[in-house]
């Protein structure tokens, strides 16, 4: 799915993001508000992974939803 579509419908996709990355809090998801860079940073922070790995996970997730 196109990231602009995800951003525009973030309220609908928050639950799917929470399923994928359960360590993200509701507050994290509210602050991300559909911003891909914010999601990237929060995933890196919560899971202690490299930027490239977080980007891979986001890309894979966005094609599945």
PDB file of C-alpha atoms in Angstrom:
ATOM      1  CA  UNK A   1       0.000   0.000   0.000  1.00  0.00           C
ATOM      2  CA  UNK A   2       1.132   3.509  -0.790  1.00  0.00           C
ATOM      3  CA  UNK A   3       2.437   5.366   2.268  1.00  0.00           C
ATOM      4  CA  UNK A   4       0.221   8.395   1.517  1.00  0.00           C
ATOM      5  CA  UNK A   5      -2.785   6.080   1.821  1.00  0.00           C
ATOM      6  CA  UNK A   6      -1.495   4.715   5.112  1.00  0.00           C
ATOM      7  CA  UNK A   7      -0.928   8.221   6.451  1.00  0.00           C
ATOM      8  CA  UNK A   8      -4.387   9.342   5.390  1.00  0.00           C
ATOM      9  CA  UNK A   9      -6.008   6.378   7.136  1.00  0.00           C
ATOM     10  CA  UNK A  10      -3.643   6.090  10.086  1.00  0.00           C
ATOM     11  CA  UNK A  11      -6.456   5.672  12.615  1.00  0.00           C
ATOM     12  CA  UNK A  12      -7.462   2.485  10.773  1.00  0.00           C
ATOM     13  CA  UNK A  13      -3.893   1.200  10.463  1.00  0.00           C
ATOM     14  CA  UNK A  14      -2.783   1.847  14.041  1.00  0.00           C
ATOM     15  CA  UNK A  15      -4.176  -1.509  15.158  1.00  0.00           C
ATOM     16  CA  UNK A  16      -2.329  -3.330  12.397  1.00  0.00           C
ATOM     17  CA  UNK A  17       0.887  -1.550  13.357  1.00  0.00           C
ATOM     18  CA  UNK A  18       0.325  -2.542  17.002  1.00  0.00           C
ATOM     19  CA  UNK A  19      -0.104  -6.181  15.917  1.00  0.00           C
ATOM     20  CA  UNK A  20       3.166  -6.052  13.976  1.00  0.00           C
ATOM     21  CA  UNK A  21       5.174  -4.137  16.581  1.00  0.00           C
ATOM     22  CA  UNK A  22       3.621  -4.942  19.936  1.00  0.00           C
ATOM     23  CA  UNK A  23       6.269  -3.033  21.877  1.00  0.00           C
ATOM     24  CA  UNK A  24       4.985   0.255  20.457  1.00  0.00           C
ATOM     25  CA  UNK A  25       2.713   1.967  22.944  1.00  0.00           C
ATOM     26  CA  UNK A  26      -0.567   3.648  22.129  1.00  0.00           C
ATOM     27  CA  UNK A  27       1.191   6.941  22.862  1.00  0.00           C
ATOM     28  CA  UNK A  28       3.916   6.031  20.337  1.00  0.00           C
ATOM     29  CA  UNK A  29       1.293   5.281  17.701  1.00  0.00           C
ATOM     30  CA  UNK A  30      -0.540   8.549  18.405  1.00  0.00           C
ATOM     31  CA  UNK A  31       2.696  10.521  18.065  1.00  0.00           C
ATOM     32  CA  UNK A  32       3.651   8.705  14.856  1.00  0.00           C
ATOM     33  CA  UNK A  33       0.326   9.792  13.328  1.00  0.00           C
ATOM     34  CA  UNK A  34       1.086   8.123   9.996  1.00  0.00           C
ATOM     35  CA  UNK A  35       4.563   9.621   9.644  1.00  0.00           C
ATOM     36  CA  UNK A  36       6.861   6.945   8.207  1.00  0.00           C
ATOM     37  CA  UNK A  37      10.030   8.529   9.616  1.00  0.00           C
ATOM     38  CA  UNK A  38       8.484   8.666  13.101  1.00  0.00           C
ATOM     39  CA  UNK A  39       7.494   5.002  12.816  1.00  0.00           C
ATOM     40  CA  UNK A  40      11.000   4.142  11.664  1.00  0.00           C
ATOM     41  CA  UNK A  41      12.579   5.916  14.636  1.00  0.00           C
ATOM     42  CA  UNK A  42      10.226   4.372  17.186  1.00  0.00           C
ATOM     43  CA  UNK A  43      10.805   0.854  15.856  1.00  0.00           C
ATOM     44  CA  UNK A  44      14.571   1.378  16.017  1.00  0.00           C
ATOM     45  CA  UNK A  45      14.290   2.717  19.561  1.00  0.00           C
ATOM     46  CA  UNK A  46      11.920   0.071  20.946  1.00  0.00           C
ATOM     47  CA  UNK A  47      13.548  -2.932  19.296  1.00  0.00           C
ATOM     48  CA  UNK A  48      17.179  -1.791  19.203  1.00  0.00           C
ATOM     49  CA  UNK A  49      17.565  -2.550  15.507  1.00  0.00           C
ATOM     50  CA  UNK A  50      19.412  -0.804  12.699  1.00  0.00           C
ATOM     51  CA  UNK A  51      17.690   1.683  10.434  1.00  0.00           C
ATOM     52  CA  UNK A  52      17.975  -0.652   7.451  1.00  0.00           C
ATOM     53  CA  UNK A  53      16.231  -3.480   9.313  1.00  0.00           C
ATOM     54  CA  UNK A  54      13.461  -1.172  10.509  1.00  0.00           C
ATOM     55  CA  UNK A  55      12.970   0.086   6.940  1.00  0.00           C
ATOM     56  CA  UNK A  56      12.779  -3.497   5.680  1.00  0.00           C
ATOM     57  CA  UNK A  57      10.140  -4.337   8.265  1.00  0.00           C
ATOM     58  CA  UNK A  58       8.082  -1.251   7.421  1.00  0.00           C
ATOM     59  CA  UNK A  59       8.292  -1.925   3.683  1.00  0.00           C
ATOM     60  CA  UNK A  60       7.263  -5.546   4.174  1.00  0.00           C
ATOM     61  CA  UNK A  61       4.403  -4.544   6.488  1.00  0.00           C
ATOM     62  CA  UNK A  62       3.109  -1.844   4.138  1.00  0.00           C
ATOM     63  CA  UNK A  63       2.879  -4.312   1.246  1.00  0.00           C
ATOM     64  CA  UNK A  64       0.878  -6.804   3.344  1.00  0.00           C
ATOM     65  CA  UNK A  65      -1.804  -4.458   4.621  1.00  0.00           C
TER      66      UNK A  65
END
